[in-house]
Amino acid sequence: MSEEKVISVDQTTLQMLDKAKNEGLETAWDRKVAQKAACGFGSAGVCCRNCTMGPCRVSPVPGKGAERGICGATADVIVARNFARMVAGGAAAHADHGRSIVLELLHASPNGAIQVKDEKKLKKVAARFGIETEGRDVYDVAHELAQAGLRDFGRQEGHIVLPPTVPAKRKEIWEKLDIVPRGFDREVVAIMHSTHIGCMADAEAILKMGLRCGLADGWLGSYMATEFSDIMFGTPHSRPTEASLGVLEHNQVNIVLHGHEPVLSEMIVAAAEMPEMIELAKSQGADGINLCGMCCTANEATMRHGVKLAGNFMQQELAVITGAVDALVVDVQCIFPALAKLSESYHTKFITTSPKARITGATHMEMDEAAPLKTGIAVVKEAIMNFKNRDKSKVMIPEAKTKAEVGYSTEEILNKLDGVVNSHIGPMQSTKPLADVIVAGVIRGAAGVVGCNNPKTVHDEGHLEVIKGLIKNDIIVVTTGCAAQAAAKAGLLTKEAKELAGPGLKKVCELVDIPPVLHMGSCVDISRILELVGMTANQLGVDISDLPVVGIAPEYMSEKAISIGNYVVASGIDTWLGVVPPVTGGPEVVDILTNRIEEWVGAKFFVETDPHKTVEQIVNRVNEKRKKLGI
Amino acid sequence: MNLFQTVFTGSKQALAAAEGLVAKAVEEKGRDCKVAFPDTAYSLPVIYAATGKKITTVAELEGALDIVRSLIVEEEMLDKLLNSGLATAVAAEIVEAAKYVLSDAPYAAPCAGFVSDPIIRSLGVPLVTGDIPGVAVVLGECPDAESAAKVIKDYQSKGLLTFLVGKVIDQAIEANVKMGLELRVIPLGYDVTSVIHVVTVAIRAALIFGGVKPGNLAEVLQYCSDRVPAFVNAFGPLSELVVSAGAGAIALGFPVVTDQTVTEVPTLLLTQKDYDKVVKTSLEARKIKIKITEIPIPVAFAAAFEGERIRKND
Ligand code: SF4
Ligand code: SF4
């Protein structure tokens, strides 16, 4: 690899890429090279295909070349429409994810595979939807809650039920801007409508629609997905795990869970723990069953069960290339279609399970919604029976693995904070200790580092440099998604990592007994971050935009990340993007996103591809906010 | 003003005060004049522990002002804040040393001023055995003598060693709190800087009982934090100087509990406005568990009273 430019800061990734090269296999990095230089029009967002008069491409440089599409749409209109459609795509992904989860709650039953595991959380969420819980049967409440949740997906009148963690001032801002979401699906449809040819042609108004749709994602779709998952599968608590491709085992049945929805991983975890499955594995000559995860399914399963983290987005092919994966089981989102062809080179069974994500060439074992555990068992069996087909001569599992601590739900963070509350002062179960250390300046602020991998950046470098830079400056980091896995692999999710933190954060880590970087879960679990930030703002009686809090997506790639960025900014949190979004061809759009939007919502986008400069900018911005607050 | 700026401001005030008094000592006694606290082998204990150097003359005392200056780095990070607190402590020691230069007996009854080595040695065993479960530093002024007495007597009944600094001394006298070393209540002085005389108790404990080498500041701080179960109650309005002294206490691992509204820092700087809860709050903050079970008899009953002679007319 040495003669080429550095591809990843993760050693196991480089090892596996060498193996791929030796075996003549192609990965996303090779395909990136094969793409040659990306089209400048698309990169700048000035290419439109919204009708068959086009495709049109206009000049990204004002006053030069074609300034309008055939219908007369300007560069700014085209860029804004494309951007809004990215928001809609991302929000739709989270919407459908949330919807499945709500439907699962609707079908939960005391004797079924899906039950109510966290009654306390059920009551809390039911209360916020105005549902009576006193003296009622748990499943009646659950089903009524699911109905109420579903109503907000398809709501046609009024507004969605916002959680109480939205500060009053924030709500006012949204009302004034008219960006309080109506139904979730409706906001997605609205964007698809307004971006149709001959509809919305005002960049500012289109971008506001994007904010509204994003808010439906963050404060409804993702929020509900997280809450309802906790109700059914348990609220996460801190627990140990291990990370890196080295978590694959030589003499065990390796099942890699990849995708997003927790129901798949939950069922497989349950199936893999069954004594008869373990017996079956032994009868096939394996020592046991080794479950590992990738991407957000990994995050879900690790938060609740400590399932090991095999790797993040750009490593999905590399897991197969180890030759040790007996089954790669996927559901939806961020699954490379390339996996189908790649797994043909090994014994690996590539199993799709969702009707929403069929992949040609994969073995499809559709999740039976009425009897999901059955599907789980069938998949695990398939993996076990495939163990004997493993070609040991082709196996190479990297030696590396790293300890990590995961499971920091908002509830768990509050529990940890209780540990530093003086029982004669109180209150318990509040964010006051967090608010206190921020106000005192012991920690300077808080940052959510989230998002994907992207072959445009050095794999994991952005995540790690940003996280390390921030904690060194006494900014506590919470993380989700593939950023969390980067942190896990690098050992940043350990209590020992406090040594990399600044003096204040280190002290806080010691007092509260936490790592300086807290894994809060999957991408939909960014709603946990919203919850925590909202509670802290309410605690201090300020708006979210007043807090020294930021969001960063150093290596994002998906439309979901764009939707996330929109709701984070709309919630009043400055957001840094480490990859340039396709908006540079629309000067007004750039001006709105990185400047004027601040007048609307008190926060804006920053685009910075250099992680060190990102850290510098964040520290300055955090200090500015502190000054404004007088802290 | 944010917490950092308050502490920095207080430290600079402490430095200015120290500069003023040292200048006075130079003027009145000359640079060659001897500097020493009574009955100690540890010179100026704070400076000795921090630097390993003994201050013997006014000229050296003047030079020690540089230690204070070097510890005040106005950058908003926790380590700088704690150092600034230590700067205030060093400045306070310089002020107090200058008092002993300028006067042969700067302290008079009821105030004890500097605590001598023999007293510290006598406290060593009960501290180690837990017979003295903690050291309370009560500083400032309560709203009335009654609440002051309630807090102090509560510590006394639990066997803690309590040092008083400021107006609270008068309040304790007014409320008939019985004082003295055997009774484990020691009034130090009325100036805030006299609080340093309890700090040097903790620091000398590290040197005497902990065997820590002078000059090894980090180890001294660690010893105090781990082994000296002290804490501070700061009552009444808090000046910047007091807050910066509080940062010094926190650097030594001693939590500060105050009745004022402050920027709280969990486990380290706490507000407790209810005087009935101050004691419990403080003991919990310093993780002090009382070994002696309280016996519900009308007279407070504890080790602190062992030394008390019942006088005829009582
Ligand atoms: S909508 Fe307008 S800009 Fe887009 S392809 Fe059609 S004519 Fe061209
Ligand atoms: S962080 Fe990005 S790549 Fe990773 S699972 Fe989420 S959306 Fe997919």
Tab-separated table of C-alpha atoms in Angstrom, chain A residues 420-425 432-433 436-437 439-442 444 472-474 503-504 507 511 630-631, chain B residues 1-4 76-80 263-268 270-272 277 280-282 284-285:
chain	number	residue	atom	x	y	z
A	420	VAL	CA	-21.858	12.809	41.690
A	421	VAL	CA	-25.028	14.341	43.105
A	422	ASN	CA	-24.942	15.079	46.818
A	423	SER	CA	-27.992	13.320	48.206
A	424	HIS	CA	-28.664	16.215	50.568
A	425	ILE	CA	-28.835	18.654	47.678
A	432	LYS	CA	-27.853	19.386	36.425
A	433	PRO	CA	-24.364	17.966	37.037
A	436	ASP	CA	-22.992	22.621	36.171
A	437	VAL	CA	-19.656	21.479	34.792
A	439	VAL	CA	-21.376	26.453	33.221
A	440	ALA	CA	-18.368	26.272	35.537
A	441	GLY	CA	-16.131	25.745	32.515
A	442	VAL	CA	-14.630	22.540	33.845
A	444	ARG	CA	-15.946	23.741	27.818
A	472	LYS	CA	-8.014	17.446	24.538
A	473	ASN	CA	-9.726	20.818	24.637
A	474	ASP	CA	-12.062	19.683	27.413
A	503	PRO	CA	-7.577	18.447	32.653
A	504	GLY	CA	-11.215	19.373	33.180
A	507	LYS	CA	-11.468	15.204	36.182
A	511	LEU	CA	-15.643	11.767	39.151
A	630	GLY	CA	-21.721	34.837	30.330
A	631	ILE	CA	-20.123	31.582	31.420
B	1	MET	CA	-18.106	37.054	35.810
B	2	ASN	CA	-17.487	33.409	35.046
B	3	LEU	CA	-15.936	31.128	37.623
B	4	PHE	CA	-12.503	31.193	36.005
B	76	GLU	CA	-9.784	28.891	31.049
B	77	MET	CA	-8.765	25.305	31.697
B	78	LEU	CA	-9.196	23.391	34.947
B	79	ASP	CA	-5.484	22.883	35.631
B	80	LYS	CA	-4.908	26.628	35.338
B	263	THR	CA	-21.485	28.096	39.911
B	264	GLU	CA	-21.581	24.611	41.323
B	265	VAL	CA	-19.136	21.884	40.404
B	266	PRO	CA	-20.450	18.448	41.357
B	267	THR	CA	-18.726	16.945	44.422
B	268	LEU	CA	-16.270	19.878	44.615
B	270	LEU	CA	-21.684	22.883	46.295
B	271	THR	CA	-24.442	25.172	47.416
B	272	GLN	CA	-26.393	24.180	50.515
B	277	LYS	CA	-28.177	20.025	56.068
B	280	LYS	CA	-24.589	16.029	56.233
B	281	THR	CA	-23.905	17.560	52.834
B	282	SER	CA	-20.279	18.231	53.736
B	284	GLU	CA	-21.098	13.140	52.129
B	285	ALA	CA	-19.101	15.393	49.793
